[in-house]
Structure formats: C-alpha cells, structure tokens
JSON list of C-alpha atoms and ligand atoms in Angstrom, two decimals:
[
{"chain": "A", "resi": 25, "resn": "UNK", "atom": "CA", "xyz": [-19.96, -32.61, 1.23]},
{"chain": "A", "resi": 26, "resn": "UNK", "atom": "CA", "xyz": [-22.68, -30.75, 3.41]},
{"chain": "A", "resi": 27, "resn": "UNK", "atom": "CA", "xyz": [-24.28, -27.30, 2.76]},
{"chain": "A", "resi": 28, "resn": "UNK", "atom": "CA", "xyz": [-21.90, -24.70, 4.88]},
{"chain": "A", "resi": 29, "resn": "UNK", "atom": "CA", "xyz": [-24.82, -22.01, 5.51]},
{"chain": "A", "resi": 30, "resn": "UNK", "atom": "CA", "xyz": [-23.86, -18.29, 5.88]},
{"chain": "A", "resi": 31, "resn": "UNK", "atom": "CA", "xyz": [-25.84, -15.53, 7.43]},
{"chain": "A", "resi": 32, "resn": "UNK", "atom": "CA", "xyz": [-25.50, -12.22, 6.20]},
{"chain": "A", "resi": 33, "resn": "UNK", "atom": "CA", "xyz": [-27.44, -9.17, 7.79]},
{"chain": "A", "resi": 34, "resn": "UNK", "atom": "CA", "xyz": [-29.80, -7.49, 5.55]},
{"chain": "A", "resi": 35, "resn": "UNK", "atom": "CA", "xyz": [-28.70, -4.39, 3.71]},
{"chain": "A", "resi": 36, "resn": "UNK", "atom": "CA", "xyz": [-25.11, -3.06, 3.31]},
{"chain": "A", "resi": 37, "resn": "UNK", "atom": "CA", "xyz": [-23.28, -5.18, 5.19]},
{"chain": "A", "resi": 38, "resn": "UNK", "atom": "CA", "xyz": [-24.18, -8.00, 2.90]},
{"chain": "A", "resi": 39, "resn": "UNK", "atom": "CA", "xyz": [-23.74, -6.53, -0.11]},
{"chain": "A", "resi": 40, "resn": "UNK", "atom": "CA", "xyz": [-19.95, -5.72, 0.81]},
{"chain": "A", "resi": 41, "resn": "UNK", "atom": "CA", "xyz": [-19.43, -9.12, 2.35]},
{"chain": "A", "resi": 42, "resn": "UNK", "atom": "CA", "xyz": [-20.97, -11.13, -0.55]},
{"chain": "A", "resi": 43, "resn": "UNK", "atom": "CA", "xyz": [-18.88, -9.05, -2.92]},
{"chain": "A", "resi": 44, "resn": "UNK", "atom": "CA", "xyz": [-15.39, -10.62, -0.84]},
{"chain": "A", "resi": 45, "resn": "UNK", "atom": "CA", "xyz": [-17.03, -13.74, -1.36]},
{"chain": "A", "resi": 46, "resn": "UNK", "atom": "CA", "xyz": [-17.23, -13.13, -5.02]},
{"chain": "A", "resi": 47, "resn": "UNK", "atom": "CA", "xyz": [-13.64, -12.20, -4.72]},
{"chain": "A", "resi": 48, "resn": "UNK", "atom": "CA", "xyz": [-12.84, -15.70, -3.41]},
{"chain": "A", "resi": 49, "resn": "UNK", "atom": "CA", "xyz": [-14.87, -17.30, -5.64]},
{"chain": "A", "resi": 50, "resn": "UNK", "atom": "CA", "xyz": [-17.77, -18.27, -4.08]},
{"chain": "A", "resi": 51, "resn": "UNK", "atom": "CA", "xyz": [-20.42, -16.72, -6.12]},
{"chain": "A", "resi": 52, "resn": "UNK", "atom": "CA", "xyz": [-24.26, -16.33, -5.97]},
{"chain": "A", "resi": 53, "resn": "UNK", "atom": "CA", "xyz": [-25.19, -13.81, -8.93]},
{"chain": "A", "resi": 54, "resn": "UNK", "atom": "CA", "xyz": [-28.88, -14.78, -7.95]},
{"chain": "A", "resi": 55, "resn": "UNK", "atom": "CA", "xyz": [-28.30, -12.48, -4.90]},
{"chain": "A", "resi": 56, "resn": "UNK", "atom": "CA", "xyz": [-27.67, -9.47, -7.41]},
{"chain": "A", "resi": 57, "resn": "UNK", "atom": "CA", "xyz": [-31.15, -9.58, -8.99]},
{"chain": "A", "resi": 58, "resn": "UNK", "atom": "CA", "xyz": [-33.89, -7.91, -7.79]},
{"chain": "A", "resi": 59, "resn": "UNK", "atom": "CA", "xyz": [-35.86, -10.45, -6.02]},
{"chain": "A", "resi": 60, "resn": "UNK", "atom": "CA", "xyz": [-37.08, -11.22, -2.49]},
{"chain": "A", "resi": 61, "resn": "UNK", "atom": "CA", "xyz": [-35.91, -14.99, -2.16]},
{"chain": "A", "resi": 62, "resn": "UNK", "atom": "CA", "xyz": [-34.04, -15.25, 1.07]},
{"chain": "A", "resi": 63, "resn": "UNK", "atom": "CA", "xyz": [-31.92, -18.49, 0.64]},
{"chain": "A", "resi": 64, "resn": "UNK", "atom": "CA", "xyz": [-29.53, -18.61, -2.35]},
{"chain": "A", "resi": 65, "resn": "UNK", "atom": "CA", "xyz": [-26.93, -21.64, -3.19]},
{"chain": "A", "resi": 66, "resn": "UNK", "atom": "CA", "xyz": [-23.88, -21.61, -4.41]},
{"chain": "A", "resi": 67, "resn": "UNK", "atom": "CA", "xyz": [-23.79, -25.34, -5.61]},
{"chain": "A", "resi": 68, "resn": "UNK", "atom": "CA", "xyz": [-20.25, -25.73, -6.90]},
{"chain": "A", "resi": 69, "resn": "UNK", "atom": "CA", "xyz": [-18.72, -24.54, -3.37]},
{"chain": "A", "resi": 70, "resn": "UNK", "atom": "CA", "xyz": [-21.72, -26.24, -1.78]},
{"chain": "A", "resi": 71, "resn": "UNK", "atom": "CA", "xyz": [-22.57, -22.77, 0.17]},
{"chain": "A", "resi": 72, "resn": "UNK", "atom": "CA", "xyz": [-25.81, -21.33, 1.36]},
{"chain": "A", "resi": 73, "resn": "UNK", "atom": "CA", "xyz": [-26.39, -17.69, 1.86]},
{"chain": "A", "resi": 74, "resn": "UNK", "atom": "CA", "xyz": [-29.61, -16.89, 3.93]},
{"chain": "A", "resi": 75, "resn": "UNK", "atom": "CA", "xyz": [-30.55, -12.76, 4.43]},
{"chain": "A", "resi": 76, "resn": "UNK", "atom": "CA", "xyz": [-31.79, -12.52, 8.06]},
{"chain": "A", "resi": 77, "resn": "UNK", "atom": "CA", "xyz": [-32.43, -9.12, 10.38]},
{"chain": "A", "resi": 78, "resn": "UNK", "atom": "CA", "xyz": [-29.10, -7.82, 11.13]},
{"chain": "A", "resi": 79, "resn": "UNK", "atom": "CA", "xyz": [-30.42, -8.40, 15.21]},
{"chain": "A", "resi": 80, "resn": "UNK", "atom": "CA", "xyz": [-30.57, -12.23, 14.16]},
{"chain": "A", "resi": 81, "resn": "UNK", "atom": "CA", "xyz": [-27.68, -12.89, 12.47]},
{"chain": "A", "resi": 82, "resn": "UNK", "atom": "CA", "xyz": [-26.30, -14.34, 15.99]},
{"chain": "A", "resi": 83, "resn": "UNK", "atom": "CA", "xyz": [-29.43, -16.40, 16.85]},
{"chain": "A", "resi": 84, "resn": "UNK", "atom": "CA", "xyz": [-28.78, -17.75, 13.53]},
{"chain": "A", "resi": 85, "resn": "UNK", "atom": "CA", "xyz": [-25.01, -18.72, 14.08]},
{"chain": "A", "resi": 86, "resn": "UNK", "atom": "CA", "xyz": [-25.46, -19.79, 17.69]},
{"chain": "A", "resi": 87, "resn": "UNK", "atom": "CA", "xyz": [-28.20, -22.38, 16.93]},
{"chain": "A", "resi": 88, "resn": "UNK", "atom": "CA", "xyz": [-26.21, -23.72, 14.13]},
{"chain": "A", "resi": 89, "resn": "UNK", "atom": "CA", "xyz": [-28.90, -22.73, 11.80]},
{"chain": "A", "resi": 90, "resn": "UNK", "atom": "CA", "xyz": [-26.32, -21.04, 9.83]},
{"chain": "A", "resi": 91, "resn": "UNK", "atom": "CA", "xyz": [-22.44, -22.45, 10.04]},
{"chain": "A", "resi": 92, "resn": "UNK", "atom": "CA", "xyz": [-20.98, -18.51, 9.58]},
{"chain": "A", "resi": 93, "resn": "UNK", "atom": "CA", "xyz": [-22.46, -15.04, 10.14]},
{"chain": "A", "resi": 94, "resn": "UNK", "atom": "CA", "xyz": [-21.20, -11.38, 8.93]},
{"chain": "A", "resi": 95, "resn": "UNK", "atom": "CA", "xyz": [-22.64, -8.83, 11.51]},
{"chain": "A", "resi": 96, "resn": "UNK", "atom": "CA", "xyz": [-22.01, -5.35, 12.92]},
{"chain": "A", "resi": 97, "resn": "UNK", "atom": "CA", "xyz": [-20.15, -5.49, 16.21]},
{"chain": "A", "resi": 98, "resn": "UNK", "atom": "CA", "xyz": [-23.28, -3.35, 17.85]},
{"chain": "A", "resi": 99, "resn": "UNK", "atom": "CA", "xyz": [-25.12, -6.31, 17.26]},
{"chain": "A", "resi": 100, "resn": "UNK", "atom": "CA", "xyz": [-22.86, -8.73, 18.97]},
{"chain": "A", "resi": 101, "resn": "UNK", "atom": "CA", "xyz": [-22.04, -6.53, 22.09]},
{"chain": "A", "resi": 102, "resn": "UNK", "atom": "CA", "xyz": [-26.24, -5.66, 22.36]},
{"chain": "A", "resi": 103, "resn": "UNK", "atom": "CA", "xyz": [-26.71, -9.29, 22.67]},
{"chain": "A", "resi": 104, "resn": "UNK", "atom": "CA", "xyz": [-23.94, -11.58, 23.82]},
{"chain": "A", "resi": 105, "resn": "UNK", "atom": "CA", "xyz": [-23.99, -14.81, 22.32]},
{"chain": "A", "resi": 106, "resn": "UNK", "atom": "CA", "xyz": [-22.29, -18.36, 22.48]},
{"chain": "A", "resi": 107, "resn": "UNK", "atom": "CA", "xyz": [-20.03, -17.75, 19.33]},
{"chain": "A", "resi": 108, "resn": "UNK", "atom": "CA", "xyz": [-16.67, -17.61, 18.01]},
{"chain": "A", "resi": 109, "resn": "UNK", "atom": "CA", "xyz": [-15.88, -13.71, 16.58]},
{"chain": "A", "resi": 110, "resn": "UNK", "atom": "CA", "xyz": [-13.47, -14.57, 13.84]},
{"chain": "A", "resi": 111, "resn": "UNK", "atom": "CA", "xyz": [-12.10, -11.53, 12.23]},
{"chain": "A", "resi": 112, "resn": "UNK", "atom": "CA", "xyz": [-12.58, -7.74, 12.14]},
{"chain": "A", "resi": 113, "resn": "UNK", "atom": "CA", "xyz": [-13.79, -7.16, 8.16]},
{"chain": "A", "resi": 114, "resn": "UNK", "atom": "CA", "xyz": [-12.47, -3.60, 8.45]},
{"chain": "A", "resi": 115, "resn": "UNK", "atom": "CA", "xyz": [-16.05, -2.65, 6.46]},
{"chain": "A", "resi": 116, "resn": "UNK", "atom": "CA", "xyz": [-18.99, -1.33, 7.83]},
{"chain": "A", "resi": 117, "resn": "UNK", "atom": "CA", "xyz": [-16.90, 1.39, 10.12]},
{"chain": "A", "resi": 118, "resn": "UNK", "atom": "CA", "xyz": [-19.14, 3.20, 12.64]},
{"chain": "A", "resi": 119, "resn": "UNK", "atom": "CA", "xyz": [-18.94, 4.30, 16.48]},
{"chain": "A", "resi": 120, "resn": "UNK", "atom": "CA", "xyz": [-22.28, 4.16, 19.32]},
{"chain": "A", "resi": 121, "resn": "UNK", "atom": "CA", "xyz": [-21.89, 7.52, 21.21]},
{"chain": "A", "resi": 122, "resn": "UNK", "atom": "CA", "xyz": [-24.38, 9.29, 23.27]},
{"chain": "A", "resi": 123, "resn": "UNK", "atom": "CA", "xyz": [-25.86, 12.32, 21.20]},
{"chain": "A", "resi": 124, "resn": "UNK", "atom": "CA", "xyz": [-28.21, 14.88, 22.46]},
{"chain": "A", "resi": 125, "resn": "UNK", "atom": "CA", "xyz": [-28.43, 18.64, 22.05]},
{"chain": "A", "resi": 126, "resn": "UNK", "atom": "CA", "xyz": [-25.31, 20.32, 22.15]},
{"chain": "A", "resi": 127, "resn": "UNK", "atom": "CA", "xyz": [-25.97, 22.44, 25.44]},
{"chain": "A", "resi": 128, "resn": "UNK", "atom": "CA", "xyz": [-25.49, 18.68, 27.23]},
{"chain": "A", "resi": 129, "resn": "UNK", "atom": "CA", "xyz": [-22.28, 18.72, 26.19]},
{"chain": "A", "resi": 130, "resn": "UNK", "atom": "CA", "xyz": [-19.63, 17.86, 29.72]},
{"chain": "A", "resi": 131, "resn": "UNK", "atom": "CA", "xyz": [-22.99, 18.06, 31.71]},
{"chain": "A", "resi": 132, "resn": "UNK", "atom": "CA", "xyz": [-24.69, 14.08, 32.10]},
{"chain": "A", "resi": 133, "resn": "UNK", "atom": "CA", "xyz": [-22.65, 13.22, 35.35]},
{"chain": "A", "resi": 134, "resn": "UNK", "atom": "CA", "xyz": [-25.08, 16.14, 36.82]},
{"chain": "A", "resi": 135, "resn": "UNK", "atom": "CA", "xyz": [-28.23, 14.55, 35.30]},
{"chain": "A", "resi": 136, "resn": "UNK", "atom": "CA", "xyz": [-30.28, 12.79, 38.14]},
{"chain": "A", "resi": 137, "resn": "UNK", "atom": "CA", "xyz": [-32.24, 9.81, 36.37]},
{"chain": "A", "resi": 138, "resn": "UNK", "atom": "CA", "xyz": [-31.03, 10.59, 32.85]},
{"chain": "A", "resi": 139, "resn": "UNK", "atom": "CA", "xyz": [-33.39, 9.42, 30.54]},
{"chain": "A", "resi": 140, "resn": "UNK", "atom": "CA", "xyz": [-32.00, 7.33, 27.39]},
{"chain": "A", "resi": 141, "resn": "UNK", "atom": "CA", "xyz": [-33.17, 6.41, 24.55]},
{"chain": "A", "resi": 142, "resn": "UNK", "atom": "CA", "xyz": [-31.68, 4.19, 22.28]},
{"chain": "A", "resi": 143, "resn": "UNK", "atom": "CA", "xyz": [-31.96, 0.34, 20.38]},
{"chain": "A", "resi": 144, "resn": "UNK", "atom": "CA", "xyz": [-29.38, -0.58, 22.43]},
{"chain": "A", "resi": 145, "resn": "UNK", "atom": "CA", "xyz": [-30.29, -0.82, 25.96]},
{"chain": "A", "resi": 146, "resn": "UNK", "atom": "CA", "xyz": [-27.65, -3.49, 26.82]},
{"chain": "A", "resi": 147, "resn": "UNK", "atom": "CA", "xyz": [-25.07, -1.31, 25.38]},
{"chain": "A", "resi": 148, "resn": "UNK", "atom": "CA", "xyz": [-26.27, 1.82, 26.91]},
{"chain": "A", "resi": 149, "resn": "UNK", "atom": "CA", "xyz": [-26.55, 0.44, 30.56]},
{"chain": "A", "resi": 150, "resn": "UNK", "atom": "CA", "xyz": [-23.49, -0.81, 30.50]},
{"chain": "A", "resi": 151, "resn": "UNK", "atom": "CA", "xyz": [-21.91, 2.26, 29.15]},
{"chain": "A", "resi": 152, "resn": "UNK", "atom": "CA", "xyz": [-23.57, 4.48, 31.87]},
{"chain": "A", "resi": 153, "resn": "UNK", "atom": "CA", "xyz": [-23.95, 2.07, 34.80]},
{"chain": "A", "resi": 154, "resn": "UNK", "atom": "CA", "xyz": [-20.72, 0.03, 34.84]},
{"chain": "A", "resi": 155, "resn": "UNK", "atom": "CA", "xyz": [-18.37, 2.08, 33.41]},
{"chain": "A", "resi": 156, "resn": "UNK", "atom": "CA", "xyz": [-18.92, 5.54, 34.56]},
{"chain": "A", "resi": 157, "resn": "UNK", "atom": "CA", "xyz": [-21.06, 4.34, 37.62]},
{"chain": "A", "resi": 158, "resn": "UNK", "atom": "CA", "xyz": [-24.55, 6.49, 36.62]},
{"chain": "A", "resi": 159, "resn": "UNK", "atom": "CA", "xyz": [-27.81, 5.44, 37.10]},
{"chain": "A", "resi": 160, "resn": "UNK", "atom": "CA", "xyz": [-30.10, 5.78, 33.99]},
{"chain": "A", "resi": 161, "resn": "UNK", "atom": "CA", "xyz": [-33.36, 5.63, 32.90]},
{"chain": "A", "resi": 162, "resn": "UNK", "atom": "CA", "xyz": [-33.62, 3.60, 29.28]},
{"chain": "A", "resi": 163, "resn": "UNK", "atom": "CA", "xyz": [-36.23, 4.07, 27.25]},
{"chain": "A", "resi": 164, "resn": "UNK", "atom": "CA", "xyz": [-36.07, 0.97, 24.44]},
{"chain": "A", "resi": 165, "resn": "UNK", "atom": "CA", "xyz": [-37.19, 1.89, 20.83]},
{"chain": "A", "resi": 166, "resn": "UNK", "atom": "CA", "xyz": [-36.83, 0.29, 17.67]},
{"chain": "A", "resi": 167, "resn": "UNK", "atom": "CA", "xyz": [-35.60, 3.20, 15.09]},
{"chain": "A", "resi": 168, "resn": "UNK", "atom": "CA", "xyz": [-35.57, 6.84, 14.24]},
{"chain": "A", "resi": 169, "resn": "UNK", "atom": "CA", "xyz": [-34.05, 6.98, 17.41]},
{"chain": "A", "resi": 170, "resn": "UNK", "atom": "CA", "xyz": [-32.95, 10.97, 16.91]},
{"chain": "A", "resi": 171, "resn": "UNK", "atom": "CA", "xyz": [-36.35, 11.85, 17.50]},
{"chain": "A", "resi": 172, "resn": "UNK", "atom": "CA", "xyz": [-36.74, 11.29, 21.27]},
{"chain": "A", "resi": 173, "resn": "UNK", "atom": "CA", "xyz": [-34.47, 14.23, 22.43]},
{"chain": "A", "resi": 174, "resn": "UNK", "atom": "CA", "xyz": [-36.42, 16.45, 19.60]},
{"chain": "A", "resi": 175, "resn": "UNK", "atom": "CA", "xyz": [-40.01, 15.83, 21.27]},
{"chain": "A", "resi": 176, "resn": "UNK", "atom": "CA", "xyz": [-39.07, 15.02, 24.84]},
{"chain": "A", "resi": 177, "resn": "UNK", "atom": "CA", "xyz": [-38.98, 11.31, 24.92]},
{"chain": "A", "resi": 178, "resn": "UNK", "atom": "CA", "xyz": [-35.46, 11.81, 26.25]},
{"chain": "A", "resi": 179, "resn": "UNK", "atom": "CA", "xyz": [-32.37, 13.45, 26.94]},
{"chain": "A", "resi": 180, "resn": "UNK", "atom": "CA", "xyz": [-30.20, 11.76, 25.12]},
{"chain": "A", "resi": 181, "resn": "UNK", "atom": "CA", "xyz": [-29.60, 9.02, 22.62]},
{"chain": "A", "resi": 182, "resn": "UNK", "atom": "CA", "xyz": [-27.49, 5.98, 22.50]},
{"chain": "A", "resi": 183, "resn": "UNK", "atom": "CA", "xyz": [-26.88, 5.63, 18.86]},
{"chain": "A", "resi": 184, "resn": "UNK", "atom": "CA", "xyz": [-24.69, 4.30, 16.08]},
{"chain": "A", "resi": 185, "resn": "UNK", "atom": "CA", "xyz": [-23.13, 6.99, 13.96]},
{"chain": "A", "resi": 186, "resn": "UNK", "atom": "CA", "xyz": [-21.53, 6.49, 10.92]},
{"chain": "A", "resi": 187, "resn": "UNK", "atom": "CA", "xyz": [-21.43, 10.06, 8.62]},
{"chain": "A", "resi": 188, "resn": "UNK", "atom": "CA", "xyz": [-23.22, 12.20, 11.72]},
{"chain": "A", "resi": 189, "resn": "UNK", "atom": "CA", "xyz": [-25.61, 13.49, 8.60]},
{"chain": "A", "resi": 190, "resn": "UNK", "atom": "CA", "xyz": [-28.69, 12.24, 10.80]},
{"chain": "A", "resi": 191, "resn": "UNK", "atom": "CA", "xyz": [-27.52, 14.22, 13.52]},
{"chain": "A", "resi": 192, "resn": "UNK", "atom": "CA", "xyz": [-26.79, 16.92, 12.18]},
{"chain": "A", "resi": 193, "resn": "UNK", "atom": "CA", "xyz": [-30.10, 17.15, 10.05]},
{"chain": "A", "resi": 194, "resn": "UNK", "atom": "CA", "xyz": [-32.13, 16.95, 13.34]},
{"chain": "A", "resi": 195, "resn": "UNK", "atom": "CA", "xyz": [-29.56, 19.27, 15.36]},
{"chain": "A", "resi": 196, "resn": "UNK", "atom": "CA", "xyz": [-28.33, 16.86, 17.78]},
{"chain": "A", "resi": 197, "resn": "UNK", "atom": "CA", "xyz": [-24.08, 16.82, 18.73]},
{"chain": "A", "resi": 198, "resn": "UNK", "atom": "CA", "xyz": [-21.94, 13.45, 19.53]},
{"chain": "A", "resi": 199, "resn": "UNK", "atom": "CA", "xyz": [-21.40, 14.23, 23.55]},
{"chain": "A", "resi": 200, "resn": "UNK", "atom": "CA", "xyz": [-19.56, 11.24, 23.96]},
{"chain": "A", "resi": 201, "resn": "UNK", "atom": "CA", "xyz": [-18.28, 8.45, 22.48]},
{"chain": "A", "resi": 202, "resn": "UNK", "atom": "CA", "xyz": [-18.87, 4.77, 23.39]},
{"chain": "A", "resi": 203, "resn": "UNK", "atom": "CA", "xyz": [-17.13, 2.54, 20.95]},
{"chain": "A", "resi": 204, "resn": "UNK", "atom": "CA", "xyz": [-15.77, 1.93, 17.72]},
{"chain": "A", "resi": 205, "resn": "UNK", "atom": "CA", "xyz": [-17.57, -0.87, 15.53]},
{"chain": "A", "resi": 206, "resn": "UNK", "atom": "CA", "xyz": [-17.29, -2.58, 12.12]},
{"chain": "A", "resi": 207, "resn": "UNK", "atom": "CA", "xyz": [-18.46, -5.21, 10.75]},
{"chain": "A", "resi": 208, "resn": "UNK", "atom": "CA", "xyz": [-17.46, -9.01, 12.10]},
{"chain": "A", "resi": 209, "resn": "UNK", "atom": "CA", "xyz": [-17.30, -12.91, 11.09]},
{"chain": "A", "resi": 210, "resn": "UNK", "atom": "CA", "xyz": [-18.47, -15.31, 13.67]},
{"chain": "A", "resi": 211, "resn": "UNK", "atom": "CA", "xyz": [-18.60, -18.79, 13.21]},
{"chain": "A", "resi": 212, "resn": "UNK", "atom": "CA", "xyz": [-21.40, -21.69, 15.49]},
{"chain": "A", "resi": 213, "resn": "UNK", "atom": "CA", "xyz": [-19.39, -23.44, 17.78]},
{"chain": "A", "resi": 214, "resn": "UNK", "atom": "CA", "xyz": [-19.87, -26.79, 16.77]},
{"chain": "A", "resi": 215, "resn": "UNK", "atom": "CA", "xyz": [-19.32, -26.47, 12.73]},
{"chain": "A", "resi": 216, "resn": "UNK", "atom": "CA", "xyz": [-16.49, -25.15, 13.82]},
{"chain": "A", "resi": 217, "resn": "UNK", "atom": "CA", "xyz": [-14.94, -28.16, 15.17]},
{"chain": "A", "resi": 218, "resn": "UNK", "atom": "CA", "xyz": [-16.55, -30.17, 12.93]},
{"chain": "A", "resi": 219, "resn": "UNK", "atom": "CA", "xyz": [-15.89, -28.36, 9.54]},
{"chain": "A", "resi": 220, "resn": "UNK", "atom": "CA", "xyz": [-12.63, -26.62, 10.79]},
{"chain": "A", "resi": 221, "resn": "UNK", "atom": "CA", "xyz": [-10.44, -26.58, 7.14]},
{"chain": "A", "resi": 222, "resn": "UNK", "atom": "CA", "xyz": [-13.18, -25.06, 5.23]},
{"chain": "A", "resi": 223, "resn": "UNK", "atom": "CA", "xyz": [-14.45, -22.49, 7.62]},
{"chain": "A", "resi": 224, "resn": "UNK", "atom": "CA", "xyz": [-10.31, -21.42, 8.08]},
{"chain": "A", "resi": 225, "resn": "UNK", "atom": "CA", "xyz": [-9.95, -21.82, 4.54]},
{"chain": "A", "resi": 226, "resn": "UNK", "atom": "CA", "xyz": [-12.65, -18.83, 4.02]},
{"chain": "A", "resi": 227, "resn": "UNK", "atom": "CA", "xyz": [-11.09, -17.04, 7.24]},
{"chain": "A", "resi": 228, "resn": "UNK", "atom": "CA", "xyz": [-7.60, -17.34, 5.89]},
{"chain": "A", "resi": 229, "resn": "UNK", "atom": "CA", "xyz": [-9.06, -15.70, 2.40]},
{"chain": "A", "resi": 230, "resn": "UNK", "atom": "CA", "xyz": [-10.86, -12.86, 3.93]},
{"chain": "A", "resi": 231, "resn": "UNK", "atom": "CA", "xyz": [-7.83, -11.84, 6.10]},
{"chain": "A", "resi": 232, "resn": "UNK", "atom": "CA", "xyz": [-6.13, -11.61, 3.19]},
{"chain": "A", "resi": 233, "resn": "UNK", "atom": "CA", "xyz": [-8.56, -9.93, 1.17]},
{"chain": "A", "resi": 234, "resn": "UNK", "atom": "CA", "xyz": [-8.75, -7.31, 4.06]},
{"chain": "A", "resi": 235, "resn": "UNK", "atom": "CA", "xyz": [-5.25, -6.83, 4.02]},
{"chain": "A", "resi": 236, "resn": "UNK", "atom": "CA", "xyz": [-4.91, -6.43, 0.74]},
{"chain": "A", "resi": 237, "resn": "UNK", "atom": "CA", "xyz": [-7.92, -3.53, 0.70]},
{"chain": "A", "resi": 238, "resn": "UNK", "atom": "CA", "xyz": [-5.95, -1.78, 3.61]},
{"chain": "A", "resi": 239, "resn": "UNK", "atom": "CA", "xyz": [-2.73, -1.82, 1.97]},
{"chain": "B", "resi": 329, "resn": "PRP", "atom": "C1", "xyz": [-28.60, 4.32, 11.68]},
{"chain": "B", "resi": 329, "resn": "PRP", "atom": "C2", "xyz": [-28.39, 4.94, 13.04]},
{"chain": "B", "resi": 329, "resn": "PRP", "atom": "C3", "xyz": [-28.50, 6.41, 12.77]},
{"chain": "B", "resi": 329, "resn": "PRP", "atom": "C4", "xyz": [-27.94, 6.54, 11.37]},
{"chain": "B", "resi": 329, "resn": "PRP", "atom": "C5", "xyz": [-26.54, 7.04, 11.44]},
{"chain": "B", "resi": 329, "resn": "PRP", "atom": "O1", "xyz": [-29.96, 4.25, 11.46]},
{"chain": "B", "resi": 329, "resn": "PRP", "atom": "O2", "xyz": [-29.36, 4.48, 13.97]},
{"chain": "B", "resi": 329, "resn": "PRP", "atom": "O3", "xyz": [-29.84, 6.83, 12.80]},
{"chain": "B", "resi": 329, "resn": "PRP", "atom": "O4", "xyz": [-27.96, 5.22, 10.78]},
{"chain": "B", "resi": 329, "resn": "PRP", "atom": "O5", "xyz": [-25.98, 7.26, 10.18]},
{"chain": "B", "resi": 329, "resn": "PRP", "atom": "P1", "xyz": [-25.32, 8.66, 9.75]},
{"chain": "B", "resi": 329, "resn": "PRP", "atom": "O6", "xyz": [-24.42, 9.09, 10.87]},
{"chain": "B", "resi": 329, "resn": "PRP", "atom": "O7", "xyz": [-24.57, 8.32, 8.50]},
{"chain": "B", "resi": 329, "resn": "PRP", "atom": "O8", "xyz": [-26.42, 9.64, 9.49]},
{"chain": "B", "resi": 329, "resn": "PRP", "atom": "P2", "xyz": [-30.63, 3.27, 10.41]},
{"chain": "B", "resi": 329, "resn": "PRP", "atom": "O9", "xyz": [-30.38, 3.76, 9.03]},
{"chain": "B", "resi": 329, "resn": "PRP", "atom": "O10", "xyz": [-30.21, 1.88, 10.70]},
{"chain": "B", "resi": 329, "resn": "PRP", "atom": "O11", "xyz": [-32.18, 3.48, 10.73]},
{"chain": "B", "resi": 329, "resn": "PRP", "atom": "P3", "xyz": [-33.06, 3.38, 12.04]},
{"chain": "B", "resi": 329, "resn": "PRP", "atom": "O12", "xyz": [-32.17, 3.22, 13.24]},
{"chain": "B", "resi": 329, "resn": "PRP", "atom": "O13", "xyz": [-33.80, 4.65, 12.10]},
{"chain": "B", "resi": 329, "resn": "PRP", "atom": "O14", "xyz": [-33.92, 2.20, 11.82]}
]
C-alpha cells in the first residue's frame, strides 16, 4: 500500500485537524513533541503528515505532492486552485471584512481610488470590483496588516477576523463584512480517482466526527 500524504497548514489549524485524526485513529504522537521535523509517518495506516505555509497547502495538493490538504477557506478563495474541496471542518471559524476607522463606517462607495490594504488582494478586488462595482487601489502586504490605516498606508483593510481583539487593540471597526470562512479538506485530483475508498473512508470519518462535535 502507498504513502497517502497529508498537508496540514502550520499552526492551529493543524493541531485541531491532527487531533480528528487521532480520533480516527490515525496517530502521529511525534507531531506532539517539540521538534522542528516537518514530515512525520504514521506507518501502521501508511500516512504522511507534512507541515507546509498555510498559503501552500494548495500548491501542495494540486501537484499531488500531498494526496489531502486541511486549509482555511481564505486560502483557497485567495488563490484558486485545481482541487476537489471536500468538506467544511466546522473548525477554524473566522470572517474577511473590510476594517478601517470607525468614521468610514456607510462611507467607501464615496471614496474615489480607495486605497486597500490587505494579504488578500484576490479576495479584496473581487469583493470591491465585481461585486459592488468600485474601483480600488490594493496595496499587497504580508502581515500586521492593521497597521496601514494607523500610519497612512491605507484606508482600509481587507482582513480575516476571528475574536476582533486585534482590531480593537489598534482602534479599527469591522465596516463590512466579506465572507464567512473555516477551515476545509481538499483532496489532488488524481489520488482521488486513484485511491478513492481510502480518501472517502477518512471523509466519511471526519463528517461524522464533525457531526458529532456539533451535536
Ligand atoms: C490574523 C489576522 C488578524 C488577526 C485576527 O493575523 O490577519 O490580524 O489574526 O484575529 P483576532 O480577530 O482574533 O484578533 P495573524 O495572527 O495570522 O498574523 P499576521 O496576519 O499579522 O501575520
């Protein structure tokens, strides 16, 4: 039996989606020590877990580099990929919304040129330019995003929240909201077809899992 290879972004997302995997028995207590390895096995379900950048997890899948990947939807919508999205984990709840100083508030349609920053430029173009029809200025950047309406880089921000504690630390409001994400399983293409029953198997057990955390 081959190696089916997950991909699991960096951080929180794959600490909550390696402890479902735990749950359906596909363990990898290496992963919980303190270490920097990047590749762990799970050689009695012949499984590989790899930690990649939460903005790779896709490349990952899509190549067939890794067979699965667990990955924020904000990833998947920034940059659209050839993939299968599998199932909603339900984990990882958060929303993009366009934050900026309160005094903004019901006032962007007036903006000529609106300048926004945000790590999602994809996201926020089409946000502003397809669906309400406003031309915008983007500024890309790579983090501490809040900061560009705080020293003039912007207006506004594009930005995931998930508490609204960063906002609210640096005075900034939610002015509008863009989408609801979560966390997601997406499968390559080809392992798909060609490893269908084990892949569902591990779909099937996660749905239930989910369900079961809901109820
Ligand atoms: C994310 C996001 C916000 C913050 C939102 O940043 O870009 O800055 O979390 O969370 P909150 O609403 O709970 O405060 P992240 O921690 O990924 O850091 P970075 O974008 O600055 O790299």
């Amino acid at each position: 039996m081959d190696y089916l290879t997950v991909a699991l972004a960096k951080g929180r997302l794959a600490e909550m989606a390696m402890d479902i995997f735990a749950e359906i028995g596909m363990d990898c207590l290496e992963m919980k020590e303190k270490t920097r390895k990047l590749i762990f096995t799970d050689e009695k379900n012949k499984m590989k877990f790899i930690l990649v950048k939460a903005s790779d997890v896709p490349t990952y899948v899509e190549y067939g580099a890794a067979d699965i990947g667990i990955v924020g939807k904000d990833t998947l919508l920034e940059d659209s990929r050839n993939l299968y999205e599998m199932v909603d984990l339900g984990f990882g709840k958060c929303k993009m919304a366009v934050c900026g100083p309160a005094e903004l508030k019901d006032k962007l349609g007036g903006i000529t040129d609106l300048r926004v920053a945000s790590k999602y430029p994809n996201i926020a173009l089409r946000y502003f330019q397809d669906e309400k029809g406003q031309t915008i200025e983007i500024i890309k950047l790579n983090g501490s995003v809040e900061l560009a309406p705080l020293v003039g880089l912007s207006d506004v921000i594009v930005d995931i929240v998930e508490t609204g504690k960063t906002l609210k630390e640096n005075g900034l409001d939610v002015l509008e909201d863009v989408c609801e994400l979560s966390a997601r399983f997406v499968v390559n293409k080809v392992s798909m077809k060609m490893e269908t029953e084990r892949i569902m198997d591990i779909v099937t057990k996660f749905q239930n899992i989910i369900r079961e955390n809901e109820e």
